[in-house]
Coordinates of C-alpha atoms in Angstrom, one line a residue:
M1226 CA 38.4 97.6 175.9
A1227 CA 37.2 100.0 173.2
E1228 CA 40.1 98.8 170.9
A1229 CA 39.1 95.1 171.5
V1230 CA 35.5 95.8 170.6
A1231 CA 36.4 97.7 167.5
Q1232 CA 38.8 94.9 166.4
A1233 CA 36.0 92.3 167.0
N1234 CA 33.6 94.4 164.9
A1235 CA 36.2 94.8 162.2
N1236 CA 36.5 91.0 161.9
K1237 CA 32.8 90.6 161.2
G1238 CA 31.0 90.8 157.8
V1239 CA 32.1 90.8 154.3
L1240 CA 34.9 93.3 154.8
G1241 CA 36.2 91.4 157.8
W1242 CA 36.3 88.2 155.6
I1243 CA 38.1 90.1 152.9
E1244 CA 40.7 91.4 155.3
R1245 CA 41.3 88.0 157.0
T1246 CA 41.5 86.2 153.7
G1247 CA 43.7 88.9 152.1
N1248 CA 46.1 89.0 155.0
K1249 CA 46.6 85.2 154.6
L1250 CA 47.9 85.8 151.1
P1251 CA 51.7 85.6 150.5
D1252 CA 53.7 88.8 150.6
P1253 CA 52.7 91.1 147.7
V1254 CA 56.2 90.7 146.1
F1255 CA 55.5 87.0 145.7
I1256 CA 51.9 87.6 144.6
F1257 CA 53.3 89.5 141.6
F1258 CA 55.7 86.6 140.9
Y1259 CA 52.8 84.1 141.1
L1260 CA 50.8 86.4 138.8
I1261 CA 53.7 86.4 136.3
G1262 CA 53.6 82.6 136.3
A1263 CA 49.9 82.5 135.7
L1264 CA 50.2 85.2 133.0
I1265 CA 52.8 83.0 131.2
V1266 CA 50.3 80.1 131.1
V1267 CA 47.4 82.3 129.9
S1268 CA 49.6 83.8 127.2
L1269 CA 50.6 80.3 126.0
V1270 CA 46.9 79.3 125.7
A1271 CA 45.8 82.6 124.1
A1272 CA 48.6 82.5 121.6
A1273 CA 47.9 78.8 120.7
S1274 CA 44.2 79.5 120.3
G1275 CA 44.8 82.5 118.0
Y1276 CA 43.2 85.0 120.4
S1277 CA 43.3 88.4 118.6
A1278 CA 41.6 91.7 117.8
L1279 CA 41.9 94.3 115.1
H1280 CA 43.8 97.3 116.4
P1281 CA 41.5 100.4 116.3
T1282 CA 44.2 102.9 115.3
E1283 CA 47.2 101.2 113.7
K1284 CA 46.9 100.5 109.9
M1285 CA 49.1 98.5 107.5
A1286 CA 50.6 100.1 104.4
E1287 CA 47.6 99.2 102.3
G1288 CA 45.2 100.7 104.9
A1289 CA 43.9 97.5 106.5
P1290 CA 43.7 97.4 110.3
V1291 CA 46.6 95.7 112.1
L1292 CA 45.7 92.3 113.5
L1293 CA 46.7 92.3 117.2
Q1294 CA 47.5 88.8 118.3
A1295 CA 48.2 87.3 121.7
T1296 CA 51.9 86.6 122.1
S1297 CA 53.4 83.8 124.2
L1298 CA 55.7 85.1 126.9
L1299 CA 57.9 82.1 126.2
S1300 CA 58.6 83.2 122.7
A1301 CA 62.2 83.8 121.8
E1302 CA 61.6 87.5 121.5
N1303 CA 59.9 87.9 124.9
I1304 CA 62.5 85.7 126.7
R1305 CA 65.3 87.8 125.2
R1306 CA 63.4 91.0 126.2
L1307 CA 63.0 89.8 129.7
W1308 CA 66.6 89.2 130.4
V1309 CA 68.2 91.9 128.2
E1310 CA 65.9 94.7 129.2
M1311 CA 65.5 93.8 132.9
P1312 CA 67.4 96.9 134.2
Q1313 CA 65.3 99.2 131.9
T1314 CA 62.0 97.4 132.8
F1315 CA 62.7 98.3 136.5
T1316 CA 64.2 101.7 136.2
H1317 CA 61.5 102.8 133.6
F1318 CA 58.7 101.8 135.9
H1319 CA 56.4 104.8 135.8
P1320 CA 56.0 105.8 139.5
L1321 CA 59.5 105.0 140.6
G1322 CA 61.1 108.3 139.6
Y1323 CA 58.3 110.3 141.1
V1324 CA 58.5 108.5 144.4
L1325 CA 62.2 108.7 144.8
V1326 CA 62.5 112.3 143.8
V1327 CA 59.7 113.6 146.0
M1328 CA 60.6 111.4 149.0
L1329 CA 64.1 112.8 149.0
G1330 CA 62.8 116.2 149.9
A1331 CA 59.8 114.9 152.0
G1332 CA 62.2 112.8 154.0
V1333 CA 64.1 115.9 155.1
A1334 CA 60.9 117.8 155.9
E1335 CA 59.7 114.9 158.0
R1336 CA 62.9 114.2 159.9
T1337 CA 63.5 117.8 160.8
G1338 CA 60.1 117.8 162.5
L1339 CA 58.5 120.2 160.0
F1340 CA 55.6 118.0 159.2
A1341 CA 54.7 117.2 162.7
A1342 CA 55.0 120.8 164.0
A1343 CA 53.1 122.2 161.0
M1344 CA 50.3 119.7 161.3
R1345 CA 50.1 120.0 165.1
G1346 CA 49.9 123.8 164.8
A1347 CA 47.3 123.6 162.1
V1348 CA 44.9 121.2 163.7
R1349 CA 45.4 121.9 167.4
N1350 CA 42.2 124.1 167.6
A1351 CA 40.5 122.9 164.4
P1352 CA 37.4 120.7 164.6
K1353 CA 38.4 117.1 164.0
F1354 CA 35.2 116.3 162.1
L1355 CA 36.2 118.6 159.3
L1356 CA 39.5 116.8 158.6
T1357 CA 38.0 114.3 156.2
P1358 CA 36.2 116.8 153.8
M1359 CA 39.3 119.0 154.0
V1360 CA 41.6 116.1 153.1
A1361 CA 39.3 114.8 150.4
L1362 CA 38.9 118.2 148.7
V1363 CA 42.6 118.9 148.7
A1364 CA 43.2 115.3 147.4
M1365 CA 40.9 115.8 144.4
I1366 CA 42.2 119.2 143.6
G1367 CA 45.7 117.8 144.0
N1368 CA 45.2 115.8 140.9
L1369 CA 46.3 118.9 139.1
A1370 CA 49.8 117.9 140.3
A1371 CA 49.3 114.5 138.6
D1372 CA 51.4 111.7 140.1
A1373 CA 53.0 114.0 142.7
A1374 CA 49.7 114.0 144.6
Y1375 CA 50.2 110.3 145.4
V1376 CA 53.6 110.7 147.0
V1377 CA 52.9 114.1 148.7
L1378 CA 49.3 114.3 149.8
I1379 CA 48.7 110.8 151.0
P1380 CA 51.5 110.5 153.6
L1381 CA 50.7 114.1 154.7
A1382 CA 47.1 113.1 155.3
A1383 CA 48.2 110.3 157.6
V1384 CA 50.3 112.8 159.6
L1385 CA 47.4 115.2 159.7
Y1386 CA 45.0 112.6 161.2
A1387 CA 47.6 111.4 163.7
A1388 CA 48.3 115.0 164.9
A1389 CA 44.5 115.4 165.4
G1390 CA 44.4 112.2 167.5
R1391 CA 42.5 110.3 164.8
H1392 CA 43.6 107.1 163.1
P1393 CA 46.3 108.0 160.5
I1394 CA 45.3 105.0 158.2
A1395 CA 41.9 106.6 157.9
G1396 CA 43.6 109.7 156.5
I1397 CA 45.4 107.5 154.0
G1398 CA 42.1 105.9 153.0
A1399 CA 40.4 109.3 152.6
S1400 CA 43.3 110.9 150.6
F1401 CA 43.8 107.8 148.4
A1402 CA 40.1 107.8 147.6
G1403 CA 40.3 111.5 146.7
V1404 CA 43.5 111.3 144.7
S1405 CA 42.9 108.0 142.9
G1406 CA 39.2 107.2 143.2
G1407 CA 38.4 110.8 142.3
F1408 CA 41.2 111.0 139.8
S1409 CA 39.0 112.8 137.2
A1410 CA 37.1 114.9 139.7
N1411 CA 38.3 118.5 140.1
L1412 CA 37.2 122.1 140.3
F1413 CA 39.5 123.1 137.4
P1414 CA 40.5 121.6 134.1
G1415 CA 44.1 120.4 134.0
Q1416 CA 46.6 118.4 132.1
L1417 CA 44.4 115.2 132.2
D1418 CA 41.8 117.1 130.2
A1419 CA 44.4 118.1 127.6
L1420 CA 45.6 114.5 127.4
L1421 CA 42.2 112.8 127.1
F1422 CA 40.7 115.3 124.7
G1423 CA 43.6 115.1 122.4
I1424 CA 42.8 111.4 122.1
T1425 CA 39.1 112.1 121.8
E1426 CA 39.7 114.5 118.9
A1427 CA 41.7 112.0 117.0
A1428 CA 38.9 109.4 117.4
A1429 CA 36.1 111.9 116.5
E1430 CA 37.9 113.0 113.3
A1431 CA 37.3 109.5 111.9
L1432 CA 33.6 110.6 111.4
A1433 CA 33.9 114.4 111.5
P1434 CA 37.3 115.7 110.3
E1435 CA 36.4 119.3 111.3
W1436 CA 35.7 118.4 115.0
D1437 CA 38.1 120.2 117.3
A1438 CA 38.7 119.3 120.9
N1439 CA 37.2 121.5 123.6
L1440 CA 39.7 121.2 126.5
V1441 CA 37.1 122.6 129.0
G1442 CA 34.4 120.3 127.6
N1443 CA 34.1 118.4 130.8
W1444 CA 34.6 121.3 133.2
Y1445 CA 31.0 121.4 134.6
F1446 CA 30.9 117.6 134.8
I1447 CA 34.2 117.1 136.7
A1448 CA 33.2 120.0 139.1
G1449 CA 29.9 118.1 139.7
M1450 CA 31.9 115.0 140.4
T1451 CA 33.9 116.8 143.0
L1452 CA 30.8 118.1 144.8
I1453 CA 29.2 114.6 144.8
Y1454 CA 32.4 112.7 145.7
L1455 CA 33.2 114.9 148.7
P1456 CA 30.3 113.9 150.9
V1457 CA 30.7 110.3 149.8
I1458 CA 34.3 110.1 150.9
W1459 CA 33.4 111.9 154.1
F1460 CA 30.7 109.4 154.9
V1461 CA 32.7 106.3 154.0
T1462 CA 35.7 107.5 156.0
D1463 CA 34.0 108.6 159.2
R1464 CA 31.1 106.1 159.3
I1465 CA 32.6 102.9 157.8
I1466 CA 36.4 102.9 157.7
E1467 CA 37.6 104.7 160.8
P1468 CA 35.3 102.7 163.2
R1469 CA 36.7 99.5 161.7
L1470 CA 40.2 100.6 162.4
G1471 CA 39.6 101.2 166.1
V1472 CA 41.8 103.3 168.4
F1473 CA 45.2 104.1 167.1
K1474 CA 48.2 103.1 169.2
P1475 CA 51.6 104.4 167.9
E1476 CA 54.1 101.6 167.2
T1477 CA 57.1 103.7 166.1
E1478 CA 58.8 106.8 167.5
A1479 CA 57.8 108.8 164.4
A1480 CA 54.2 107.9 165.0
K1481 CA 54.4 108.8 168.6
T1482 CA 55.8 112.2 167.8
A1483 CA 53.1 112.8 165.1
T1484 CA 50.3 112.0 167.4
D1485 CA 51.5 114.3 170.2
G1486 CA 49.0 117.0 169.1
D1487 CA 48.0 118.6 172.3
K1488 CA 51.4 120.0 173.4
P1489 CA 52.0 123.7 172.5
L1490 CA 54.8 124.4 170.1
T1491 CA 58.1 125.5 171.5
A1492 CA 59.7 128.8 170.6
G1493 CA 62.2 127.0 168.4
Q1494 CA 59.4 125.2 166.6
K1495 CA 57.5 128.4 166.0
K1496 CA 60.6 130.1 164.7
G1497 CA 61.2 127.1 162.5
L1498 CA 57.7 127.3 161.0
V1499 CA 58.3 131.0 160.1
W1500 CA 61.5 130.2 158.4
A1501 CA 60.0 127.2 156.6
G1502 CA 57.1 129.4 155.4
L1503 CA 59.6 132.0 154.0
A1504 CA 61.6 129.3 152.3
G1505 CA 58.4 127.7 150.9
A1506 CA 57.2 131.1 149.6
A1507 CA 60.5 131.7 147.9
V1508 CA 60.3 128.4 146.1
M1509 CA 56.7 129.1 145.0
L1510 CA 57.7 132.5 143.7
A1511 CA 60.5 130.9 141.8
W1512 CA 58.1 128.5 140.1
A1513 CA 55.7 131.4 139.4
F1514 CA 58.6 133.2 137.8
F1515 CA 59.3 130.2 135.6
A1516 CA 55.7 130.3 134.4
I1517 CA 55.3 134.0 133.8
G1518 CA 58.8 135.4 133.6
P1519 CA 61.0 136.0 130.5
G1520 CA 60.9 132.9 128.2
T1521 CA 58.2 131.2 130.3
P1522 CA 60.1 127.9 130.4
L1523 CA 57.2 126.1 132.2
I1524 CA 54.6 127.3 129.7
D1525 CA 54.0 125.7 126.2
E1526 CA 53.5 128.8 124.1
T1527 CA 52.6 126.7 121.1
A1528 CA 49.5 125.1 122.7
E1529 CA 46.1 126.6 123.6
G1530 CA 43.9 126.4 126.7
P1531 CA 44.9 124.2 129.7
A1532 CA 47.4 122.4 127.5
R1533 CA 49.7 125.5 127.8
M1534 CA 50.2 124.6 131.4
S1535 CA 51.3 121.0 130.8
P1536 CA 55.0 121.7 131.4
F1537 CA 54.2 123.5 134.6
F1538 CA 52.1 120.6 135.9
R1539 CA 54.8 118.1 134.9
S1540 CA 57.4 120.2 136.8
L1541 CA 55.6 119.9 140.1
V1542 CA 57.3 116.7 141.1
A1543 CA 60.6 118.5 141.0
G1544 CA 58.9 121.5 142.6
F1545 CA 57.7 119.5 145.5
F1546 CA 61.2 118.1 146.0
V1547 CA 62.7 121.6 146.1
L1548 CA 59.9 122.9 148.3
F1549 CA 60.2 120.2 150.9
L1550 CA 63.9 120.3 150.9
A1551 CA 64.1 124.1 151.3
A1552 CA 61.3 124.3 153.9
G1553 CA 62.6 121.3 155.9
W1554 CA 66.2 122.6 155.9
A1555 CA 65.0 126.1 157.0
Y1556 CA 62.8 124.7 159.7
G1557 CA 65.6 122.4 161.0
A1558 CA 68.2 125.2 161.0
A1559 CA 65.8 127.4 163.1
A1560 CA 64.5 124.7 165.4
G1561 CA 67.9 123.2 166.0
T1562 CA 67.3 119.8 164.4
V1563 CA 69.8 120.5 161.6
K1564 CA 73.3 121.4 162.6
T1565 CA 75.3 121.0 159.4
H1566 CA 74.7 119.9 155.8
R1567 CA 75.7 116.4 156.8
D1568 CA 72.4 116.1 158.7
I1569 CA 70.5 116.8 155.5
V1570 CA 72.4 114.1 153.7
R1571 CA 71.8 111.7 156.6
M1572 CA 68.0 112.4 156.5
M1573 CA 67.9 111.9 152.7
T1574 CA 69.7 108.6 153.2
E1575 CA 67.2 107.5 155.9
S1576 CA 64.2 108.4 153.7
M1577 CA 65.6 106.1 150.9
A1578 CA 66.1 103.4 153.5
D1579 CA 62.4 103.6 154.4
L1580 CA 61.6 102.9 150.8
A1581 CA 63.7 99.7 150.6
Y1582 CA 60.6 97.4 150.7
Y1583 CA 58.9 99.5 148.1
L1584 CA 61.8 99.2 145.7
V1585 CA 61.7 95.4 146.0
L1586 CA 57.9 95.4 145.4
A1587 CA 58.3 97.8 142.5
F1588 CA 60.8 95.4 140.9
A1589 CA 58.2 92.6 140.9
A1590 CA 55.3 94.9 139.9
A1591 CA 57.3 96.5 137.0
H1592 CA 58.0 93.1 135.4
F1593 CA 54.4 92.0 135.7
V1594 CA 53.0 95.1 134.1
A1595 CA 55.7 95.0 131.4
M1596 CA 55.1 91.3 130.6
F1597 CA 51.3 91.9 130.5
N1598 CA 51.9 94.5 127.8
W1599 CA 54.3 92.2 125.9
S1600 CA 51.6 89.5 125.7
N1601 CA 49.1 92.0 124.1
L1602 CA 46.4 90.5 126.4
G1603 CA 45.5 93.8 128.0
L1604 CA 45.0 95.5 124.6
I1605 CA 42.9 92.7 123.3
F1606 CA 40.7 92.5 126.4
A1607 CA 40.1 96.3 126.1
I1608 CA 39.2 96.1 122.4
H1609 CA 36.7 93.2 122.8
G1610 CA 35.2 95.0 125.7
A1611 CA 34.5 98.1 123.6
A1612 CA 33.0 95.9 120.9
A1613 CA 30.6 94.4 123.5
I1614 CA 29.3 97.9 124.3
E1615 CA 28.6 98.6 120.6
A1616 CA 26.5 95.4 120.3
S1617 CA 24.4 96.1 123.5
N1618 CA 21.7 98.4 121.9
L1619 CA 21.0 100.0 125.2
P1620 CA 19.1 103.4 125.6
L1621 CA 21.6 106.3 125.5
P1622 CA 21.8 107.1 129.3
L1623 CA 22.1 103.4 130.1
L1624 CA 24.7 102.9 127.3
L1625 CA 26.8 105.6 128.8
G1626 CA 26.3 104.0 132.2
F1627 CA 27.5 100.7 130.7
I1628 CA 30.6 102.5 129.4
V1629 CA 31.2 103.6 133.0
L1630 CA 31.0 100.0 134.3
M1631 CA 33.0 98.5 131.4
T1632 CA 35.7 101.1 131.8
G1633 CA 35.9 100.3 135.5
L1634 CA 36.3 96.6 134.7
V1635 CA 39.0 97.2 132.1
N1636 CA 40.7 99.5 134.5
L1637 CA 41.5 96.5 136.7
F1638 CA 43.8 95.2 133.9
V1639 CA 45.0 98.3 132.1
G1640 CA 45.9 101.1 134.6
S1641 CA 47.0 104.0 132.4
A1642 CA 44.2 106.4 131.8
S1643 CA 45.7 107.6 128.5
A1644 CA 46.7 104.2 127.2
K1645 CA 43.3 102.8 127.9
W1646 CA 41.5 105.7 126.3
A1647 CA 43.7 105.5 123.3
L1648 CA 42.5 101.9 122.8
L1649 CA 38.8 102.5 123.6
A1650 CA 38.2 105.9 122.1
P1651 CA 38.5 104.9 118.4
V1652 CA 35.5 102.6 118.9
M1653 CA 33.5 104.3 121.6
V1654 CA 33.7 107.9 120.4
P1655 CA 32.6 107.3 116.7
M1656 CA 30.0 104.8 117.9
M1657 CA 28.4 107.3 120.3
M1658 CA 28.5 110.1 117.7
I1659 CA 26.5 107.9 115.3
L1660 CA 24.0 107.4 118.2
G1661 CA 23.7 111.2 118.8
V1662 CA 26.0 111.5 121.8
S1663 CA 28.8 114.1 121.8
P1664 CA 32.5 113.1 122.2
E1665 CA 32.5 115.2 125.4
A1666 CA 29.8 113.0 126.9
T1667 CA 31.6 109.8 126.0
T1668 CA 34.8 111.2 127.5
A1669 CA 33.0 112.1 130.7
A1670 CA 31.5 108.6 131.1
Y1671 CA 34.9 107.1 130.5
R1672 CA 36.4 109.3 133.2
V1673 CA 34.0 108.1 135.9
G1674 CA 34.8 104.4 135.3
D1675 CA 38.5 105.1 135.0
S1676 CA 38.6 106.6 138.5
A1677 CA 36.5 104.5 140.7
T1678 CA 38.3 101.1 140.5
N1679 CA 41.8 102.5 140.7
I1680 CA 41.9 102.0 144.4
I1681 CA 41.0 98.3 144.6
T1682 CA 43.4 96.8 142.1
P1683 CA 47.0 95.7 143.1
L1684 CA 47.9 96.2 139.4
M1685 CA 47.5 100.0 139.9
V1686 CA 51.1 101.2 139.9
Y1687 CA 50.8 103.2 143.2
F1688 CA 49.0 100.5 145.1
P1689 CA 52.2 99.0 146.6
L1690 CA 53.3 102.5 147.7
I1691 CA 50.0 103.1 149.5
L1692 CA 50.5 99.7 151.3
T1693 CA 54.0 100.9 152.3
F1694 CA 52.5 104.1 153.7
C1695 CA 50.0 102.1 155.8
Q1696 CA 52.7 99.8 157.2
R1697 CA 54.6 102.8 158.5
W1698 CA 51.7 103.3 161.0
R1699 CA 50.6 99.7 161.5
K1700 CA 53.2 97.0 160.8
D1701 CA 50.7 94.2 160.4
F1702 CA 48.6 96.0 157.8
G1703 CA 48.5 93.7 154.8
L1704 CA 47.2 93.6 151.3
G1705 CA 43.9 92.3 152.5
S1706 CA 43.6 95.1 155.0
L1707 CA 44.1 97.7 152.2
M1708 CA 41.7 96.0 149.9
A1709 CA 39.0 95.8 152.6
M1710 CA 39.6 99.5 153.4
M1711 CA 39.2 100.7 149.9
I1712 CA 36.4 98.5 148.6
P1713 CA 33.6 100.6 150.3
Y1714 CA 35.1 103.8 148.7
S1715 CA 35.2 102.1 145.3
I1716 CA 31.6 100.8 145.5
W1717 CA 30.2 104.2 146.6
L1718 CA 32.2 106.2 144.2
L1719 CA 31.3 103.9 141.3
L1720 CA 27.6 103.9 142.1
T1721 CA 27.3 107.7 142.7
G1722 CA 29.3 108.4 139.6
L1723 CA 27.2 106.0 137.6
V1724 CA 23.9 107.6 138.8
M1725 CA 25.3 111.1 138.1
T1726 CA 26.3 110.1 134.6
I1727 CA 22.9 108.6 133.8
V1728 CA 21.0 111.5 135.3
W1729 CA 23.2 114.1 133.6
V1730 CA 22.8 112.6 130.2
A1731 CA 19.0 112.1 130.7
L1732 CA 18.7 115.8 131.6
G1733 CA 20.9 116.9 128.7
A1734 CA 22.8 119.3 130.9
P1735 CA 25.9 120.8 129.3
L1736 CA 29.2 119.1 130.3
G1737 CA 31.2 122.3 130.0
P1738 CA 31.3 125.6 128.0
A1739 CA 29.9 124.9 124.5
A1740 CA 29.8 121.2 125.3
P1741 CA 26.3 119.7 125.0
V1742 CA 25.5 116.0 125.6
D1743 CA 23.8 115.7 122.2
Y1744 CA 25.6 115.6 118.9
A1745 CA 24.4 115.6 115.2
L1746 CA 26.7 114.4 112.5
P1747 CA 27.4 117.0 109.8
G1748 CA 25.1 116.6 106.8

């Protein structure tokens, strides 16, 4: 009865309409194929009309800016590129390698029973209402692990919720909102700071050649984002999303096992957890040795500040693979779920089989993203959007707020944070410096908009993977269901981030150590 009432309520209102309409759409694989067809038509029209923009960074030999023109996808060059580079387009799709590598290890840890036992033991006596803030905080801090956070934390959050008797898809929503919607929020600077401020420095030097990047220039700001986003994600998950999902009824054996959270652990399971803990500790010590031992292979000794840790952060995908494989194998050997090495191979094979649909979806998504880049339309849209900001003549706090909104809009079309900033920064940073706003403040505003709309665009490279995670728990969970679930997060994160940016700039609070909001051009 409760489930029927919850389902009836879920079908009401705007979110219910979005879910019903979205679920009537074709399979996401074919949506990408349809989008490719539409993109071809748009590229033809744009190329024929001479749609173009001056590239903000590239110069010709004589110093004039390069004219970036829309290119027809039916040009001889692009047709040849499509057919000749098809294998590379697919295999070079950014998230594919991360997903496959991490899931090889995570599949072993899941199938040996490690995840279910560890989560059950962890939450058996823990207050269920604290799950959401715990998951959201770990998800935002997990951005230090870059893309690995998507393929590690989000499926783990679903298991954690299921083990606590709560809806696992609510856990996916909360963790996806933290990892992706709060992509720039963190308590510590990381590799994203090094990446973005490197681009900021290059843009700022156009006006002030002596300006040097401060890699902790947004530290206070991103820590503030974390503190503000945490209660937002908690509220949206527990008060909006989970009530719409209703009572969870497991549809698969794996789900039934994960939700069996009230039974005490057996002696074998307890022994397995001890062995898994020892194996995990050994792997973490090995990674620490790689960072501080002789030669420091995971530290860039030539860089300064957080940038020194960039190799370490990039190695975490492989690190998670080794960690899950070692811990899962150790648990299985102690608990009796692994008899020989052949069991490990079988589990890895089964984990790849679970990703079969994702591989098909990734093929279609990879080609759409690549063809969008070939047409130059994404770059031109971004450049014209930046020019519109320059012409707005808004007060400084509102202008930075407008940067947040415009970045959020552009983010629906150009997903990469660094690629988008490389296009926008050469216009935005010098423009704001002239208006008396520091490069650190402009970078902070950009980061708010870049995060909030990640979770509502199917063009985001990990969006298909999140849909796959949801369908492991509810087979009929469609694209519309995922969109309807994430829109409240996106709206609340964008609004609170926007207000935070405006108030922060209006108060003139420092954005980080030696990083004021104001800026004066050198005389």
